[in-house]
XYZ file of C-alpha atoms in Angstrom:
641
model
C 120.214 120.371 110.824
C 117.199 118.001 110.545
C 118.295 115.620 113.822
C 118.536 118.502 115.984
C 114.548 119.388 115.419
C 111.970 117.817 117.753
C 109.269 116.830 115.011
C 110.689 115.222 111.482
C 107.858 115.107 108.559
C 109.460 115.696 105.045
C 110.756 112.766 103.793
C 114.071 113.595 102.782
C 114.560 114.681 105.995
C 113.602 111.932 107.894
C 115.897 109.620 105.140
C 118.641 111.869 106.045
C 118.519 110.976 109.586
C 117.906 108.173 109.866
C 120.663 106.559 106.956
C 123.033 109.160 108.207
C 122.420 108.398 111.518
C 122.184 111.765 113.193
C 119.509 111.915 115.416
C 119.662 113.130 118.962
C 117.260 112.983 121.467
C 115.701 116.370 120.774
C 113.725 114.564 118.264
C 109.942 113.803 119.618
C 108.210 112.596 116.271
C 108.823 111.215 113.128
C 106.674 110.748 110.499
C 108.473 108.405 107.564
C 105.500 108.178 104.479
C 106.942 107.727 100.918
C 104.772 108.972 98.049
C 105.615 105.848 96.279
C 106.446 102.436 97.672
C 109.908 102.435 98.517
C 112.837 100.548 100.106
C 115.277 102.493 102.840
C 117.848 100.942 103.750
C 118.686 101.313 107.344
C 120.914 100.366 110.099
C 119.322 98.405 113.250
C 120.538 100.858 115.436
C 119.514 103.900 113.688
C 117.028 105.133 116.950
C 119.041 104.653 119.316
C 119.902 108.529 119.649
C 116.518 109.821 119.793
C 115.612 108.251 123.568
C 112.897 111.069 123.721
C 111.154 109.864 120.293
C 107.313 109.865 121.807
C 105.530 109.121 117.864
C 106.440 107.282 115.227
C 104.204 107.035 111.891
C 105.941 104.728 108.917
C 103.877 103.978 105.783
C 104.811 103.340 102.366
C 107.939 101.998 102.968
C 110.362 98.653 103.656
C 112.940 98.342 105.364
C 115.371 96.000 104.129
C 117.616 95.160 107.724
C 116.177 94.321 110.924
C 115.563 96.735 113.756
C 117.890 96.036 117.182
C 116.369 99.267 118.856
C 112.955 101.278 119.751
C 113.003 104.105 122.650
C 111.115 103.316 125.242
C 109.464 106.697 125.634
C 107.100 105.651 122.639
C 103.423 106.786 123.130
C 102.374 105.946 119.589
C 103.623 102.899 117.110
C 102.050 103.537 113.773
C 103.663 101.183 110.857
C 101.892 100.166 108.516
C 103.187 97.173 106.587
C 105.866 96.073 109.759
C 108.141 93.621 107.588
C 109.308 91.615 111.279
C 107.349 89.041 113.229
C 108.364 91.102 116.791
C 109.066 93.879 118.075
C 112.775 94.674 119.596
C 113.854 92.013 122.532
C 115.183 95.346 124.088
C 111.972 97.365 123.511
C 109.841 98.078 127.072
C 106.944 99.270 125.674
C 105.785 100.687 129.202
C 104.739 103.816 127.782
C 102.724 102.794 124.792
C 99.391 103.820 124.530
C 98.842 103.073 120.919
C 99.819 100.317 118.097
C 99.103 100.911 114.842
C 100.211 98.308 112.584
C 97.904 96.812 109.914
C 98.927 94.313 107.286
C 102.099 93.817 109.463
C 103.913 90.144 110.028
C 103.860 90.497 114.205
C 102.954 87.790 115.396
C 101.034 88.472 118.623
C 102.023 85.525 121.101
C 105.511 86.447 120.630
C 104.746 89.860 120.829
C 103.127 90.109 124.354
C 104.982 86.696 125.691
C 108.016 88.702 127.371
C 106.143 91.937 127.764
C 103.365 93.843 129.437
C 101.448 97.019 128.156
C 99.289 98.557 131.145
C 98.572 101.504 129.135
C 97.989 100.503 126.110
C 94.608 101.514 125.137
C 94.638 101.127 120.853
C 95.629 97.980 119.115
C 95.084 97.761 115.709
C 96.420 94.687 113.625
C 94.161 94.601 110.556
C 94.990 92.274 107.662
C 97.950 90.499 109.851
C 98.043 86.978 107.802
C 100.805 85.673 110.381
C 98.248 85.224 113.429
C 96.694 82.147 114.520
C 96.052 82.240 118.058
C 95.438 85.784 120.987
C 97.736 85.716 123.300
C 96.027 86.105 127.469
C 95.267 89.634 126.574
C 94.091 89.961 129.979
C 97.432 90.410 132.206
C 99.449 91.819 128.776
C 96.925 94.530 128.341
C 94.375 94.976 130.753
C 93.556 98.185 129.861
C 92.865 98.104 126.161
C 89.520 99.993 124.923
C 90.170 98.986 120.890
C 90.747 95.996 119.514
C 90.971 95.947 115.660
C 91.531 92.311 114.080
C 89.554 92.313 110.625
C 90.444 90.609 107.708
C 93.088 88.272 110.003
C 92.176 85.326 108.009
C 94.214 83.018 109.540
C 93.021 83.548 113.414
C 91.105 80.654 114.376
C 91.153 80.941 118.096
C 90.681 83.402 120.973
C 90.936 82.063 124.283
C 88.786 82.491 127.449
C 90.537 85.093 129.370
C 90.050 87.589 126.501
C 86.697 87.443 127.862
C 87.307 89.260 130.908
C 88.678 92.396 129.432
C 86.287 95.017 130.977
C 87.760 97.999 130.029
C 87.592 97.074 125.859
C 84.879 98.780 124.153
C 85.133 98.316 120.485
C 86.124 94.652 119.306
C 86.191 93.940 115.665
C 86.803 90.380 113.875
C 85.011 91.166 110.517
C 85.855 88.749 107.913
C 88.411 86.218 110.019
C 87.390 83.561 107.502
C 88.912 80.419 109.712
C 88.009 81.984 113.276
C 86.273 78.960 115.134
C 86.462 79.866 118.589
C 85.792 82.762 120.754
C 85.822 82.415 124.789
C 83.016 80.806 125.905
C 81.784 83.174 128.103
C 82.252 87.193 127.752
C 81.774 89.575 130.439
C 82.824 93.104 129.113
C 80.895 95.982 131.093
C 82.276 98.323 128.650
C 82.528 96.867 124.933
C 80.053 98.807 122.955
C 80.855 97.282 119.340
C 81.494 93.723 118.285
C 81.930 92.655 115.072
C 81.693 89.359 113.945
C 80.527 89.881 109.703
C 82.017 87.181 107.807
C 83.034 85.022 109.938
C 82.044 82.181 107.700
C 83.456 79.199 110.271
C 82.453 80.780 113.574
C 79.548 78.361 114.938
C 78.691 79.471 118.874
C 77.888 82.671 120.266
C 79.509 83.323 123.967
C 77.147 82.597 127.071
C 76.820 86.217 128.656
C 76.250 85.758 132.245
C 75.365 89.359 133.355
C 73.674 91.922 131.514
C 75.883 94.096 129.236
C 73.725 97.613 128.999
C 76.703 99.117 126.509
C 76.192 97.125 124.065
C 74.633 99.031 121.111
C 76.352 96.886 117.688
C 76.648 93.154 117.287
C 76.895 91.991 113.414
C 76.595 88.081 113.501
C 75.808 88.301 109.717
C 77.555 85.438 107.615
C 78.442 83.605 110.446
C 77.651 79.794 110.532
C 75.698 80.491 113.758
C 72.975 78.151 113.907
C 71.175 79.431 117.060
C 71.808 82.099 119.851
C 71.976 80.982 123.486
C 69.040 82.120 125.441
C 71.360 84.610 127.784
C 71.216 86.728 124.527
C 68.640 88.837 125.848
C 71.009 90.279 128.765
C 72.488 92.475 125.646
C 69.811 94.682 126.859
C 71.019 98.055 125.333
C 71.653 96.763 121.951
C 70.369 98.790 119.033
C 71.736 97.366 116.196
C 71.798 93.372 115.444
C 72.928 91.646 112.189
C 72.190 87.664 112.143
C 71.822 84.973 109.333
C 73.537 83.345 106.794
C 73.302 82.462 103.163
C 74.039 78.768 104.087
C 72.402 78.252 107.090
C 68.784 78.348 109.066
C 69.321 80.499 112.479
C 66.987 80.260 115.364
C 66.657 82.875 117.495
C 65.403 82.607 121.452
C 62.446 83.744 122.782
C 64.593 85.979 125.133
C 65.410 87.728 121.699
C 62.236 89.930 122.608
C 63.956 91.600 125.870
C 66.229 93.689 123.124
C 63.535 96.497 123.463
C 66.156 98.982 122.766
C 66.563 98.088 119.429
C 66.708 100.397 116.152
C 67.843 98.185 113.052
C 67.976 94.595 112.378
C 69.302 93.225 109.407
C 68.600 89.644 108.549
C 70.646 87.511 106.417
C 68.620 84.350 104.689
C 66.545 82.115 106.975
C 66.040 83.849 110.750
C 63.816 82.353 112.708
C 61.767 83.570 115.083
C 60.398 82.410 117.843
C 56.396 81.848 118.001
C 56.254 80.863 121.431
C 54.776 84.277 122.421
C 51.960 86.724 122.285
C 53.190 89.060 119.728
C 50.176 88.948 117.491
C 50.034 86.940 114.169
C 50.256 90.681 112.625
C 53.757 90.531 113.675
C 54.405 86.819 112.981
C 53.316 86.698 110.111
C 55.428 90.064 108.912
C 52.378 90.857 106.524
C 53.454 95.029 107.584
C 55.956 96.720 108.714
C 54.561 98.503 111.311
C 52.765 95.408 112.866
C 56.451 93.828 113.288
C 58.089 97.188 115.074
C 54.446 97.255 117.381
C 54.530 93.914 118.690
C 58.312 92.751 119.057
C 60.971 95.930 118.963
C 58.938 99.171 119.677
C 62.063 101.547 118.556
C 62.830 99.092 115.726
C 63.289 101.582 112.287
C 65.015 99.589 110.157
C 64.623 96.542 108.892
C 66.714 94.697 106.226
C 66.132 91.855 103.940
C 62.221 90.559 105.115
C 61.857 87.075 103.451
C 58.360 87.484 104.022
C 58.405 90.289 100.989
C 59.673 87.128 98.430
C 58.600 84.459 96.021
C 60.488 81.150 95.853
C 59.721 78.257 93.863
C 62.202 75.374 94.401
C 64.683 76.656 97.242
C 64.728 78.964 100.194
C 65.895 82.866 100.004
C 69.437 82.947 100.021
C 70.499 79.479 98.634
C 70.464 81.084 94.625
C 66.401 80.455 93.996
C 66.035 80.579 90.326
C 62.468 82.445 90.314
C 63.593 85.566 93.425
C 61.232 88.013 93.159
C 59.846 90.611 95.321
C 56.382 90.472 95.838
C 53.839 93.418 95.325
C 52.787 93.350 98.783
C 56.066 94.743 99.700
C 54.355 98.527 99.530
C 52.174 97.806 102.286
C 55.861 98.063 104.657
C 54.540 101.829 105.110
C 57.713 102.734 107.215
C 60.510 100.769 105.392
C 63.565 103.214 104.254
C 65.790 100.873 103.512
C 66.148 97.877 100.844
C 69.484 96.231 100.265
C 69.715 93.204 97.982
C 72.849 92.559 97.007
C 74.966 89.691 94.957
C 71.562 88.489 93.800
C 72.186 86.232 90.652
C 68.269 86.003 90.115
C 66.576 89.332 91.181
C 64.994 90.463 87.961
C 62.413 93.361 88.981
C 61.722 95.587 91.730
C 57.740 96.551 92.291
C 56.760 99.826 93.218
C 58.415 100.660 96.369
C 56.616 102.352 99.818
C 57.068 106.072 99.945
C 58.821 105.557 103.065
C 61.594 104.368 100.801
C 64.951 106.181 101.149
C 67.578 103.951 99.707
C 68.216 100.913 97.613
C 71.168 99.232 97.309
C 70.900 96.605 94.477
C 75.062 96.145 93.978
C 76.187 92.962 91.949
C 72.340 92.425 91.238
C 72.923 92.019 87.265
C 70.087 90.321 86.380
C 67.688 93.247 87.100
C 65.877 94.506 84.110
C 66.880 97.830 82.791
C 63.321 98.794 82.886
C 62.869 97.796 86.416
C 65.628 99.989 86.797
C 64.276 102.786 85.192
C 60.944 102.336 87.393
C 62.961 102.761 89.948
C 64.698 105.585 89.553
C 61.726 107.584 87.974
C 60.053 106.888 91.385
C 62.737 108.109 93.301
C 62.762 111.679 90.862
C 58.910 111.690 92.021
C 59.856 111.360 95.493
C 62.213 114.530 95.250
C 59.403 116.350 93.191
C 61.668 116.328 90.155
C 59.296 115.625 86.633
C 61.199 113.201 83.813
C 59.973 116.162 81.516
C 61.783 118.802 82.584
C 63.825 120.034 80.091
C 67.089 122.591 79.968
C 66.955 124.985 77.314
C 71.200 125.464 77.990
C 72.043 122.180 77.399
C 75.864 122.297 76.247
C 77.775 118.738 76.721
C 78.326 117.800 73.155
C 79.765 114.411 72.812
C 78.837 110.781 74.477
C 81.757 108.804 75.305
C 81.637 104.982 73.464
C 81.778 102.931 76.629
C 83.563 100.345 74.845
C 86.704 102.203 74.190
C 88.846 100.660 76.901
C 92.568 102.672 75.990
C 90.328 106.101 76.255
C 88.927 105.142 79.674
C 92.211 103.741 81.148
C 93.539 107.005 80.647
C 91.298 108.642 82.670
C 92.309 106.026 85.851
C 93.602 107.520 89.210
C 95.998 105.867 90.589
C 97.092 107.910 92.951
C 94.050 107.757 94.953
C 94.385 103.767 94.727
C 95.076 102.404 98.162
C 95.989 99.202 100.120
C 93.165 97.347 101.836
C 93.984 98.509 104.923
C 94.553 102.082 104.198
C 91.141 101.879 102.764
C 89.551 100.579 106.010
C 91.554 103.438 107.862
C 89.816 105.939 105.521
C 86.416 104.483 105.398
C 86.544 104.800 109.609
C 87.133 107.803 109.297
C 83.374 108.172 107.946
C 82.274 106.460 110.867
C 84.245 108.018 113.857
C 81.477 106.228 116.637
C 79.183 104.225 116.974
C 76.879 106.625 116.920
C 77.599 107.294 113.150
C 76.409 103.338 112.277
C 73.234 104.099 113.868
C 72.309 107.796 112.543
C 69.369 107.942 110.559
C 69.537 109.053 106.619
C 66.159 111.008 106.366
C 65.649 113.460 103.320
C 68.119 111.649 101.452
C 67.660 109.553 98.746
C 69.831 106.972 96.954
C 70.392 104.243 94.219
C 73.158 101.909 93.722
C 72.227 99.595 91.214
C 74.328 97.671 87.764
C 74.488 99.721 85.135
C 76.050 102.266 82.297
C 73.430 104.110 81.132
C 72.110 107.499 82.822
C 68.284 107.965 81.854
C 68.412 110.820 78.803
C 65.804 112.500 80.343
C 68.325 113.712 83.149
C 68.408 117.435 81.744
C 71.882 117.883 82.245
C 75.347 115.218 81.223
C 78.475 115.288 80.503
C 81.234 112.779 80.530
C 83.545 114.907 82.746
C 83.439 114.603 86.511
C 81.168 117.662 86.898
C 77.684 119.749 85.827
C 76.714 123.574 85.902
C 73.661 124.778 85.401
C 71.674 128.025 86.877
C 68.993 128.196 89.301
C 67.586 130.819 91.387
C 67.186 132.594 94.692
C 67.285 129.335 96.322
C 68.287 125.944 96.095
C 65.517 123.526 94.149
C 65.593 119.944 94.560
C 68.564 118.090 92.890
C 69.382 114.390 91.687
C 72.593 113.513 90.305
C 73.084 109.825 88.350
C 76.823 108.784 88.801
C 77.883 106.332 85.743
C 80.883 103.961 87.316
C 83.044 101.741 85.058
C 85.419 99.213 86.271
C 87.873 99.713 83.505
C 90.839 96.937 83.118
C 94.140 97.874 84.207
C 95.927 95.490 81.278
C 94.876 94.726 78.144
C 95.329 91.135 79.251
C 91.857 91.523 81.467
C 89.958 92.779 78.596
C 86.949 91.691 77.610
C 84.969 93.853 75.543
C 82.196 91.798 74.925
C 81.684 91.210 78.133
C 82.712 94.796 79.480
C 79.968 95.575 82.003
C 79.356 92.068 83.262
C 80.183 90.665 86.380
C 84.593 90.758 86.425
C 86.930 88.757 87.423
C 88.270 91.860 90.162
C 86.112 92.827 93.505
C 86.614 96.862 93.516
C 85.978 98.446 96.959
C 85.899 102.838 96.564
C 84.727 105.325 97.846
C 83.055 108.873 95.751
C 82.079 112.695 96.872
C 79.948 114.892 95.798
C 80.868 118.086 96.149
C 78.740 121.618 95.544
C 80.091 124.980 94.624
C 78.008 128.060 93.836
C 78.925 131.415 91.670
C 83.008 130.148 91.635
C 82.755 129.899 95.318
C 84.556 127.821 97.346
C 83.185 124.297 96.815
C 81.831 122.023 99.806
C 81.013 118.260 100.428
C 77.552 117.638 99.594
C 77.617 113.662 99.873
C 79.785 110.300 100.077
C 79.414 106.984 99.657
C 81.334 103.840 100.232
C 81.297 101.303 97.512
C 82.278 97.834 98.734
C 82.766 94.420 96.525
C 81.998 95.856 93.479
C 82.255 93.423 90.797
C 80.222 95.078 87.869
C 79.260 98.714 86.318
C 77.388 100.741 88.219
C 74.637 103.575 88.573
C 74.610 105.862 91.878
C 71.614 107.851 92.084
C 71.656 110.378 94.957
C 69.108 112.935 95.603
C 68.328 115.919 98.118
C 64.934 117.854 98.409
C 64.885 121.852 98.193
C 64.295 122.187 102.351
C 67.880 120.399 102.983
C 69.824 121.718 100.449
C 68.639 124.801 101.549
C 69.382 124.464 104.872
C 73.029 123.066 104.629
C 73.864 125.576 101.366
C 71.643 128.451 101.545
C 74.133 130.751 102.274
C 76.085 130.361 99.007
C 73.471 132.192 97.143
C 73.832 135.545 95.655
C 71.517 137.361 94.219
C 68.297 135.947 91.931
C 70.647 134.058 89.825
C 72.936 131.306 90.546
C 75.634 129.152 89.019
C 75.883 126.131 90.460
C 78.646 123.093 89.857
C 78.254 119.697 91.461
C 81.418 117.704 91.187
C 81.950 113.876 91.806
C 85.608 112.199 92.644
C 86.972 108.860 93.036
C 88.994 109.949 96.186
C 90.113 106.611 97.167
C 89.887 102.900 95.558
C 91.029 99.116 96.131
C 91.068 96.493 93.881
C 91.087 93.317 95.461
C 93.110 90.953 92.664
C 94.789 94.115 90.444
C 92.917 93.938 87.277
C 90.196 96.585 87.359
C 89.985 99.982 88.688
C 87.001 102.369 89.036
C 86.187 105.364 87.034
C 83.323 107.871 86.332
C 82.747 107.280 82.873
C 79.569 109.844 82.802
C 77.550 112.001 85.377
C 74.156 113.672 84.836
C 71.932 116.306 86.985
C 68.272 116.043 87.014
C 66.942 119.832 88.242
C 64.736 122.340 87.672
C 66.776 125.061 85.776
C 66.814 128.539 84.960
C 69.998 128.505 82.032
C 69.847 130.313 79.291
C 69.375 128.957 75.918
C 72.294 127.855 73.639
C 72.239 126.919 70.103
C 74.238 123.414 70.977
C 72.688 119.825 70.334
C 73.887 116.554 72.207
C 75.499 114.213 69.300
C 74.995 110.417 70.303
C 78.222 108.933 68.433
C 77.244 105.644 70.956
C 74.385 104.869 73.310
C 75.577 102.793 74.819
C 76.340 105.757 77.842
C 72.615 106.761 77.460
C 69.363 105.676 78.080
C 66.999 106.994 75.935
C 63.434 105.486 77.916
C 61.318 107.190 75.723
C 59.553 103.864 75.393
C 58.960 103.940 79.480
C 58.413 107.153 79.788
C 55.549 107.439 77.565
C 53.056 105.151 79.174
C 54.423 106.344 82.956
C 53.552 110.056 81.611
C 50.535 108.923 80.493
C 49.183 107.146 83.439
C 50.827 109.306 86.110
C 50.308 113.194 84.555
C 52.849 116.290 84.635
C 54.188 115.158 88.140
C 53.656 118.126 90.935
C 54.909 118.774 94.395
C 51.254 116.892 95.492
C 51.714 114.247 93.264
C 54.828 112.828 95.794
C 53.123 113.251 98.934
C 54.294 114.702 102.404
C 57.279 113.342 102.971
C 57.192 114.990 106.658
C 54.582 112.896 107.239
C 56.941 110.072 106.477
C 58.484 107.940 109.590
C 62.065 108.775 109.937
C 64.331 105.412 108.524
């Protein structure tokens, strides 16, 4: 008797219920999520026996009649997808504390026009196309600590008493493509996170009258903010700031200066600074790294996107120069971890990077060179202390897949980890629970995400499944793993093989773990990543040094001889338009090995999978040596990123 229990889960269960209509109010929670998109048909009153119902969670599925009835006693309002533009008329949401409901038609000046929600501390109303305008917040829910509005494309304004909501702490707009106004002053003693990325029509930043010490994240990136107003400086705890655009010059304050608290700062095109003070010409001039952190930001650590470090012939940075280049000089940035470039149409090479260097992210950069590329990547396997020219004397994978065969790939597609936008964003926060977690520092870990198909052939182990073995000893060496991704049509209609590989016409968002198991033990996460706007094939190159690994997986070893498996998964994906989807076409390890020898040969029926580099690796081999543990350098002696 599934209406007489005070939790409901399974999903026949709950469909019982609620189409037969016997609830009762012993019933605190129901959870209604399909396994596949379905349709339920329901009556309007079917809640109106469960008065008690504290949590509801509904994903997955449509209901095809209106809704006449919610209890009251509702703590939590989780529905995804909510097909109605309001709630109940008879609904006193008194008791709510949080609402759920991304990619939902609600309508929020309807919503809070008749009602008031004192406790209501979680709003979350991601990817709602249906609002234009925030209601006054500020007497409907005073006491709100998370505000979640990304990707609501059609909000253009917010008005001023949102401004006064001291009690919010996270406040997040990314991507509200036609937002134009915010209130023109904002006094929030608590908010801690506000995100304003993409933006593209938002022009002027809010006065801030009193100093805001909780502050610690503010992205302004790809807004059309043209200059911040002086009182900028009263963000005086703020340890993260994104500004800049790809369209337009920004101008920043002198008061810009006071943020002495600050850790990372990631320009976007042409930032200006101001030269209206004694920092140094060091510093002005951005000729190093450290001269920059010395003079202006004292805790600064990471620093994105230096125009300084770039040649340009006919136009500035970020309006598509022709001739983009890094310059050489770039090495001298002695404490840069660091280096993301991406959606460059013109970036061909890469120099030789600092060894401070801990991560590039080159995504949608096709025009890079492959040997560039390959530079880069060697250089990274130096870093770990990992030689091109070690070899595996088990190798066993036997067969490279032809890249071009798009029925064999599409076969291997998950679709059942493909997700809706907003799902996706749920998951991804989940990666970043707090703030903390956006300003945590990645050192002794080093990664690649570049275009590409081919893994480097002198990784010593490959194979086109999902996951490598190999044997090592007492302890844990060094380890790189090269992650080939392929954005694989889903119809034959979006085929292209010719141009398979190339930019698409699809903007793939995923994210991929690596896990590590040891002597058929029970496997554990080693390391994720989150993919966004992918629009091309991809390389991920990830790599951990002996200390960490272990550290974090010493204990899994057994004896002087090890078996080790490192797995990678596409656990969740999004495809923006519904013509590609992402899958690991090939995945190589790059370690120092202790398998035994097998009488097995790789056969190349394509190379298109593979990169030989034999023409590379000769003169690097030749110039650089046999590559030792002394050859990369103290890495301790490294600044953190």
């Amino acid at each position: 008797m599934p209406g007489e229990r005070s939790r409901l889960w399974c999903y026949e269960d709950v469909h019982k219920v609620l189409t037969e209509n016997t609830g009762s109010e012993k019933i605190r929670g129901i959870t209604i999520c399909s396994p596949e998109p379905s349709k339920m048909k329901l009556e309007p009153n079917c809640l109106e026996k469960m008065k008690n119902l504290k949590f509801l969670i509904v994903s997955n599925v449509d209901i095809c009649r209106g809704l006449k009835y919610l209890p009251n006693e509702l703590r939590v309002l989780d529905w995804s997808g909510y097909p109605l533009s309001s709630l109940p008329s008879s609904f006193d949401p008194q008791n709510l504390i949080a609402l759920n409901m991304p990619e939902s038609r609600v309508t929020l000046d309807k919503l809070f026009k008749r009602i008031q929600c004192r406790n209501l501390t979680y709003m979350n109303f991601n990817s709602n196309q249906y609002i234009r305008e925030l209601p006054d917040l500020s007497s409907a829910t005073p006491n709100i600590k998370k505000l979640d509005l990304r990707y609501c494309r059609r909000l253009v304004n917010v008005p001023d008493t949102v401004g006064y909501l001291d009690k919010l702490e996270s406040w997040d707009l990314m991507n509200c493509l036609e937002l134009q106004t915010l209130p023109s002053c904002i006094v929030m003693k608590s908010l801690k996170h506000l995100n304003l990325f993409g933006c593209v029509r938002f022009k002027r930043f809010p006065h801030i009258p009193q100093e805001m010490e909780n502050l610690k994240f503010l992205s302004l990136g790809h807004t059309a903010i043209r200059e911040l107003p002086p009182s900028i400086g009263n963000l005086t705890g703020l340890e993260r700031l994104e500004i800049g655009s790809d369209f337009y010059s920004c101008h920043l304050p002198s008061s810009i200066y006071k943020l002495q608290q600050l850790r990372k700062l990631l320009l976007y095109g042409n930032v200006k600074f101001p030269k209206d003070v004694g920092i140094g010409r060091q510093a002005a001039a951005c000729n190093s790294y450290g001269g920059f952190s010395k003079y202006c930001f004292p805790k600064l650590n990471f620093l994105k996107k230096l125009t300084s470090c770039f040649t340009h012939s006919k136009k500035c940075l970020l309006s598509r120069s022709e001739d983009l280049n890094f310059r050489e000089s770039i090495i001298r940035f002695n404490r840069l971890n660091r280096l993301l470039i991406q959606d460059s149409k013109f970036l061909k090479k890469i120099p030789k990077l600092p060894e401070s260097i801990r991560q590039v992210d080159a995504i949608n950069c096709n025009s890079l060179k492959s040997e560039s590329l390959r530079k880069l990547i060697l250089q990274f396997g130096r870093n770990l202390g990992l030689s091109p020219n070690m070899k595996c004397s088990g190798v066993k994978d036997k067969v490279l897949m032809d890249s071009h065969s798009h029925r064999n790939l599409s076969n291997q597609i998950d679709c059942s980890s493909r997700v809706s936008l907003s799902k996706f964003i749920a998951i991804h926060d989940e990666y970043f629970p707090t703030l903390d977690a956006y300003l945590v520092d990645f050192a002794e870990r080093y990664e690649i995400i570049v275009p590409g198909k081919k893994i480097p052939n002198w990784i010593n182990h490959q194979s086109i499944e999902s996951s490598v073995s190999f044997w090592v000893g007492p302890e844990f060496p060094s380890i790189a793993v090269c992650v080939a991704f392929h954005l694989i049509p889903l119809k034959d209609s979006y085929a292209n093989n010719d141009k398979h590989g190339s930019i698409c016409g699809d903007i793939i968002d995923c994210i991929c773990d690596i896990h590590i198991s040891t002597n058929s033990r029970k496997r554990r996460h080693m390391a994720g990543f989150t993919f966004f706007d992918l629009k091309c094939d991809h390389l991920w190159f990830y790599g951990e040094p002996h200390s960490r690994l272990q550290r974090r997986f010493g204990d899994l070893m057994q004896g002087d001889r090890n078996h080790v498996e490192i797995s990678c998964k596409i656990s969740h994906w999004t495809s923006k338009f519904g013509k590609y989807a992402p899958m690991i076409a090939r995945m190589g390890v790059h370690v120092e090995c202790v398998c035994p020898p097998q009488n097995s040969v790789i056969i190349q029926h394509n190379s298109q999978n593979v990169d030989d580099g034999t023409e590379l690796l000769a003169p690097l081999l030749s110039q650089n040596g046999s590559h030792t543990d002394s050859d990369v350098g103290d890495l301790s002696s490294s600044s953190s990123p």
